Short mmCIF file of C-alpha atoms in Angstrom, two decimals:
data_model
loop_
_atom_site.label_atom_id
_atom_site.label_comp_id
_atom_site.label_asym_id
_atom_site.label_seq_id
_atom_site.Cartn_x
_atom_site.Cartn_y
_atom_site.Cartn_z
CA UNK A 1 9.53 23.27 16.14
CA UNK A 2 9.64 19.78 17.41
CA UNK A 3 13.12 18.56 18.88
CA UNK A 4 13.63 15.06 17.73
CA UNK A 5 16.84 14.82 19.65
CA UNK A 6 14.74 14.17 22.73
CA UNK A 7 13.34 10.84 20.98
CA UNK A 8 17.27 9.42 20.81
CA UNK A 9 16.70 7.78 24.13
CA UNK A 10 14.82 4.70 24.80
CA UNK A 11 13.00 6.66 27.26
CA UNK A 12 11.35 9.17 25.15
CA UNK A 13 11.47 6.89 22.34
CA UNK A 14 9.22 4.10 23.58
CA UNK A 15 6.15 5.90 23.76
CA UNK A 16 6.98 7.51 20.50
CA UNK A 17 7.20 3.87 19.02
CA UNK A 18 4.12 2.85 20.54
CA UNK A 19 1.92 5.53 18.96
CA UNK A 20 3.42 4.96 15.02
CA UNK A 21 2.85 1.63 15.12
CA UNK A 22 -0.98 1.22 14.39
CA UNK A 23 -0.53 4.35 11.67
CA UNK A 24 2.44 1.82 9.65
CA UNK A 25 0.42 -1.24 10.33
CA UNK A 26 -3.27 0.29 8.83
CA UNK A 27 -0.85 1.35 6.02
CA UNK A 28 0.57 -1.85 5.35
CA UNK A 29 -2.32 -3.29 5.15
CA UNK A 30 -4.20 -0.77 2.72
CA UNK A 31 -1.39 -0.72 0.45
CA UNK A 32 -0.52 -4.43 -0.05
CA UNK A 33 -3.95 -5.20 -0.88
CA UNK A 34 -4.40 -2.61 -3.42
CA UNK A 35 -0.71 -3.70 -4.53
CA UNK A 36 -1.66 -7.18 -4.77
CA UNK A 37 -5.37 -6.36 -6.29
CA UNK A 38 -3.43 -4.17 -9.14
CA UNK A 39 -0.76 -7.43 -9.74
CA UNK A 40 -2.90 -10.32 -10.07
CA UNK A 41 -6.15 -8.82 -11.63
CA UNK A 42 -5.50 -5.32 -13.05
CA UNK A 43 -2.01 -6.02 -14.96
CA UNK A 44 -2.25 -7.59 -18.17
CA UNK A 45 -1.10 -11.08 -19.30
CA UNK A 46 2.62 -10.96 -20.03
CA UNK A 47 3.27 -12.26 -23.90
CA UNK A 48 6.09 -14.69 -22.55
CA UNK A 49 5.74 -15.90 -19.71
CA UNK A 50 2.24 -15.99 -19.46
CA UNK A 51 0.22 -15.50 -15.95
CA UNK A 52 3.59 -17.33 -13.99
CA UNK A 53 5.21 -14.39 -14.38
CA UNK A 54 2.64 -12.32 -11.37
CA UNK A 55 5.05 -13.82 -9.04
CA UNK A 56 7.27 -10.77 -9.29
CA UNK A 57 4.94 -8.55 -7.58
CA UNK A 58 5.73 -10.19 -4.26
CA UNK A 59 9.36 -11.09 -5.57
CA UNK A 60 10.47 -7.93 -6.92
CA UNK A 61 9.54 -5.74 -3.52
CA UNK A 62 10.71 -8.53 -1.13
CA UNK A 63 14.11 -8.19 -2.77
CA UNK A 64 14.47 -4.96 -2.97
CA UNK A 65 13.80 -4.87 0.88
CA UNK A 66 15.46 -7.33 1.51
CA UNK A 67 18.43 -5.08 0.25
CA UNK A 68 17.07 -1.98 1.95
CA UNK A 69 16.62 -3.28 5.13
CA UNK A 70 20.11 -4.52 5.25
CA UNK A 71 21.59 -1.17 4.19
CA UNK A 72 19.25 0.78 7.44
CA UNK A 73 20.42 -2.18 9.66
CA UNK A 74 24.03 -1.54 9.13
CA UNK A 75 23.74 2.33 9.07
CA UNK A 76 21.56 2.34 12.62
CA UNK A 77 24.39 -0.36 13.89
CA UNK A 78 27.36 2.19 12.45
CA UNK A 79 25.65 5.02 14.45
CA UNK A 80 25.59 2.99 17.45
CA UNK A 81 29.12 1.81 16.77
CA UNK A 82 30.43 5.40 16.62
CA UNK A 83 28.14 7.62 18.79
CA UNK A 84 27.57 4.37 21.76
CA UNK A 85 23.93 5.17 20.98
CA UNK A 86 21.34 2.50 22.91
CA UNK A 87 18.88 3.32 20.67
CA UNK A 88 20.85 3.28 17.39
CA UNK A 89 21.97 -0.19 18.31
CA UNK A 90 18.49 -1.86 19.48
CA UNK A 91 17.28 -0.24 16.22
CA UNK A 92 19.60 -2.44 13.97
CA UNK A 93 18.92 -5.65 16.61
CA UNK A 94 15.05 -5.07 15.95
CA UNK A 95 15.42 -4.72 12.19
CA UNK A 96 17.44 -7.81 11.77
CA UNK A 97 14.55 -10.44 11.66
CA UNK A 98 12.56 -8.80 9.84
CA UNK A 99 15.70 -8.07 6.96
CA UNK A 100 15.98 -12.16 7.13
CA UNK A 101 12.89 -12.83 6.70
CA UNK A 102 12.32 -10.64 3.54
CA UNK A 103 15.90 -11.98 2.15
CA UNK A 104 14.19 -15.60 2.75
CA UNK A 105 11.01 -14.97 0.62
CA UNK A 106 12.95 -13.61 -2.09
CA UNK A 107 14.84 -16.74 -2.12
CA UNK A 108 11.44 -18.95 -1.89
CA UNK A 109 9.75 -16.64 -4.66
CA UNK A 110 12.40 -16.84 -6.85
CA UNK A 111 12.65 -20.68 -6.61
CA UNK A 112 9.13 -20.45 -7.54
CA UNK A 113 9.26 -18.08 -10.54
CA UNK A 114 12.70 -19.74 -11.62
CA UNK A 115 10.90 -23.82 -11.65
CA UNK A 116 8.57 -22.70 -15.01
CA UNK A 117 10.87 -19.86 -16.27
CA UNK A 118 14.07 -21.71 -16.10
CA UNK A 119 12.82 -25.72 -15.49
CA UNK A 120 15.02 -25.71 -12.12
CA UNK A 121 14.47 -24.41 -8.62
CA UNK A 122 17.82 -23.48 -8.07
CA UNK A 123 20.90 -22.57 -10.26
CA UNK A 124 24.15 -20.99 -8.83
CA UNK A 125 23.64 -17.72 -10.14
CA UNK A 126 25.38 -14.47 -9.42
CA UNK A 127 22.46 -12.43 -8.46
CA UNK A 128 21.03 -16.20 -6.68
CA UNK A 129 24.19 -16.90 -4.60
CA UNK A 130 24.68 -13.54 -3.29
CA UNK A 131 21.16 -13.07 -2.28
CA UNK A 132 22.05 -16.71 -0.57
CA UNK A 133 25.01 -15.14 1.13
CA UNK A 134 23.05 -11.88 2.18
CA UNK A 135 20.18 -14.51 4.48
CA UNK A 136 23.61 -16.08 6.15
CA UNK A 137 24.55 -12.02 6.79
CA UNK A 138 21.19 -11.46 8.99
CA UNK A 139 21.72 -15.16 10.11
CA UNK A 140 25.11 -14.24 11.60
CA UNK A 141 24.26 -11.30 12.56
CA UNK A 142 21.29 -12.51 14.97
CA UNK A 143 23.26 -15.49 15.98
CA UNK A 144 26.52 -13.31 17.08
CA UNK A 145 24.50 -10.59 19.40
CA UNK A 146 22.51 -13.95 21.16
CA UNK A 147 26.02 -15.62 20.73
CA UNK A 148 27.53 -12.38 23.56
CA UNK A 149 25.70 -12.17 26.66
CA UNK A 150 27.42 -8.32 27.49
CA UNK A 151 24.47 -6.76 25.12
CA UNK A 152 26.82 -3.54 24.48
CA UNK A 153 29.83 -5.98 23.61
CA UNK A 154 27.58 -7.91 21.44
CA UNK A 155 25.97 -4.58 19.76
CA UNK A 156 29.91 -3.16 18.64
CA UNK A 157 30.28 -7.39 17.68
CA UNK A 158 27.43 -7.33 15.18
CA UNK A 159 28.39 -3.82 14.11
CA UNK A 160 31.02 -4.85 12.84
CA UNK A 161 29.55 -7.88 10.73
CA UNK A 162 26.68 -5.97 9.78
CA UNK A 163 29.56 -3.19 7.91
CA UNK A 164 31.57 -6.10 6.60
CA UNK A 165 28.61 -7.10 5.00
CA UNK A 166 27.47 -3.99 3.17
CA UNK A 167 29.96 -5.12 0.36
CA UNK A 168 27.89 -7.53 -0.63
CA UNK A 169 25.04 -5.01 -1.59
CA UNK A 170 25.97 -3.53 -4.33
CA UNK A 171 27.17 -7.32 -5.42
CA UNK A 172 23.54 -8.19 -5.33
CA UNK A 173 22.58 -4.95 -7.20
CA UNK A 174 24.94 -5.24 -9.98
CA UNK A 175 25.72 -9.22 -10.04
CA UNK A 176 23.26 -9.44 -13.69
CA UNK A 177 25.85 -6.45 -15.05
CA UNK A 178 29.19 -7.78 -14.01
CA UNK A 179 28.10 -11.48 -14.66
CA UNK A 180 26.80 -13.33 -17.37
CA UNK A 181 23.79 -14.58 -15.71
CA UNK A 182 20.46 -16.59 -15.58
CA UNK A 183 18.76 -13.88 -13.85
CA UNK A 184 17.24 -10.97 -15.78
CA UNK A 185 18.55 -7.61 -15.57
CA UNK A 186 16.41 -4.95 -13.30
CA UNK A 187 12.90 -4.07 -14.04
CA UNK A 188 13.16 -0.78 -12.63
CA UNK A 189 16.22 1.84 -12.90
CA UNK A 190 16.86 4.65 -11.47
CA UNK A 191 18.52 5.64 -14.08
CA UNK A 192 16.14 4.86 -17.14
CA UNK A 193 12.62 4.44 -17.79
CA UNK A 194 10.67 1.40 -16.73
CA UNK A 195 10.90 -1.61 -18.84
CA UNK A 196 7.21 -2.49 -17.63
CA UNK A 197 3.65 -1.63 -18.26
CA UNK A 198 2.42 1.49 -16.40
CA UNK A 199 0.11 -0.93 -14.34
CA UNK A 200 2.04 -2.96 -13.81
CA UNK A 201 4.67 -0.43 -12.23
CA UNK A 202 1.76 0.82 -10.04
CA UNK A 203 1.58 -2.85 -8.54
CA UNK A 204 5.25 -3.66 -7.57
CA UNK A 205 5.80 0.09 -5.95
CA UNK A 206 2.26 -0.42 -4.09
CA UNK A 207 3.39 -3.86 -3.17
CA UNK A 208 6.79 -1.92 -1.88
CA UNK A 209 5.55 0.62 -0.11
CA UNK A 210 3.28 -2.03 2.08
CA UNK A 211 6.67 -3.68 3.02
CA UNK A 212 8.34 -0.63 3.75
CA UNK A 213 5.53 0.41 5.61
CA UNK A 214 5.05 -3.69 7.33
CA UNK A 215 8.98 -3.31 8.16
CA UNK A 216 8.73 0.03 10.27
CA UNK A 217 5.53 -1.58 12.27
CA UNK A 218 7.30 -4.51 13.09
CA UNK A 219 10.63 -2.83 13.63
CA UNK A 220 9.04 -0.54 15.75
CA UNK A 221 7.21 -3.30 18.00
CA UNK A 222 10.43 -5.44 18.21
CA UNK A 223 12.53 -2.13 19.16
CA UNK A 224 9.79 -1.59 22.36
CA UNK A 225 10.14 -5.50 23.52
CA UNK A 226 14.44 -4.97 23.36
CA UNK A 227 13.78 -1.57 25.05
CA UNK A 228 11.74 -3.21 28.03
CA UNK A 229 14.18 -6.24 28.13
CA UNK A 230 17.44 -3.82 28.01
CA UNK A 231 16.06 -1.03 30.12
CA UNK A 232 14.49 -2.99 33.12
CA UNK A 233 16.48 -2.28 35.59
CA UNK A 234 15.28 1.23 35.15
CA UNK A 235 13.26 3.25 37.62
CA UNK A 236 11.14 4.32 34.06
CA UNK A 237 10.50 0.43 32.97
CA UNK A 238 9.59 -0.24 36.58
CA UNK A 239 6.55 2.50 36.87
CA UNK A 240 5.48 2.19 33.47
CA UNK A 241 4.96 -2.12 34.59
CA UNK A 242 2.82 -0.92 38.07
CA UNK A 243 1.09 1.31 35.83
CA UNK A 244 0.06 -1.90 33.71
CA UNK A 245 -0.43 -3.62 36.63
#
């Protein structure tokens, strides 16, 4: 039986890192094109809105990760918060980038999808402005831990942004059932059956699981670089850099 317990220190778990990486990345890869081969030549026409409407196989996943990360961000910075775990703690600093980044291209996609659907880029919409205020979450989140040189007293800092925050997830989620809004309500529920085309299903959680998979390769590389940075005053950063050398 393996002890994962042993991989809870930047130690162990930098090798450990090292090794997934290529596994998420190949998978990433495989999966978005097959996602993106299924979306734009497999699916059928929608009736309405015509071929514009492909845009939500890269919107659709982007924002739901762009949720998801957020939500594994603050738990890995609440573990750090209440255990003083390194790890826990780099985890949420390395996952932070690549949260913004999703939340950004959800905002960029939906600008694009909203231009032909709705004849404006932008409209102060519920499920809009709190996807708006979820990119200046990650923003301040980044910009408080580089704000704090002390990297512990800046970890606990953006801890407790990152939990503040949270609220504003299930805001996101729910905005098009609290609110009369622009936006249209959720494609997929877990709680009834698909409103889409089989196919088209297939697409968007192919399209998914590449960014799931993208966001672990990434957060994985980025968690090695803040281990090396962190950790090098370390007799076990300082062999494994002669050993490079």
């Amino acid at each position: 039986m393996i002890n994962w317990f042993k991989y809870s220190t930047p130690r162990m778990f930098y090798p450990l890192a090292g090794n997934l990486v290529p596994w998420f990345a190949v998978g990433a890869a495989f999966t978005a094109i097959a996602g993106l081969y299924v979306g734009f030549f497999l699916a059928p026409t929608d009736a309405q809105q015509g071929e514009g409407y492909r845009i939500i196989f890269l919107h659709v996943p982007v924002s739901w990760m762009s949720m998801f990360v957020y939500v594994v961000m603050a738990f890995w910075a609440a573990v750090g918060l209440a255990f003083n775990s390194r790890l826990s703690a780099m985890m949420a600093s390395a996952l932070a980038p690549t949260g913004a980044m999703f939340t950004f291209l959800s905002l960029w996609t939906g600008a694009l999808w909203g231009k032909p659907m709705w004849g404006t880029w932008w409209v102060w919409d519920a499920r809009l402005t709190s996807e708006l205020i979820l990119l200046f979450l990650y923003i301040a989140f980044m910009a408080l831990q580089s704000a704090i040189d002390d990297s512990r007293r800046a970890d606990k800092a953006g801890a407790v942004l990152a939990l503040v925050g949270v609220v504003n997830i299930p805001i996101i989620y729910f905005s098009v059932q609290w609110w009369n809004t622009l936006h249209q309500g959720a494609s997929v529920s877990l709680t009834h059956a698909p409103s889409m085309a089989t196919i088209m299903l297939v697409g968007m959680l192919l399209v998914a699981l590449a960014a799931w998979m993208y966001t672990v390769a990434v957060a994985l590389m980025r968690v090695r670089c803040i281990i090396l940075e962190r950790e090098g005053h370390t007799g076990w950063v300082g062999q494994l850099n002669e050993v490079k050398r």
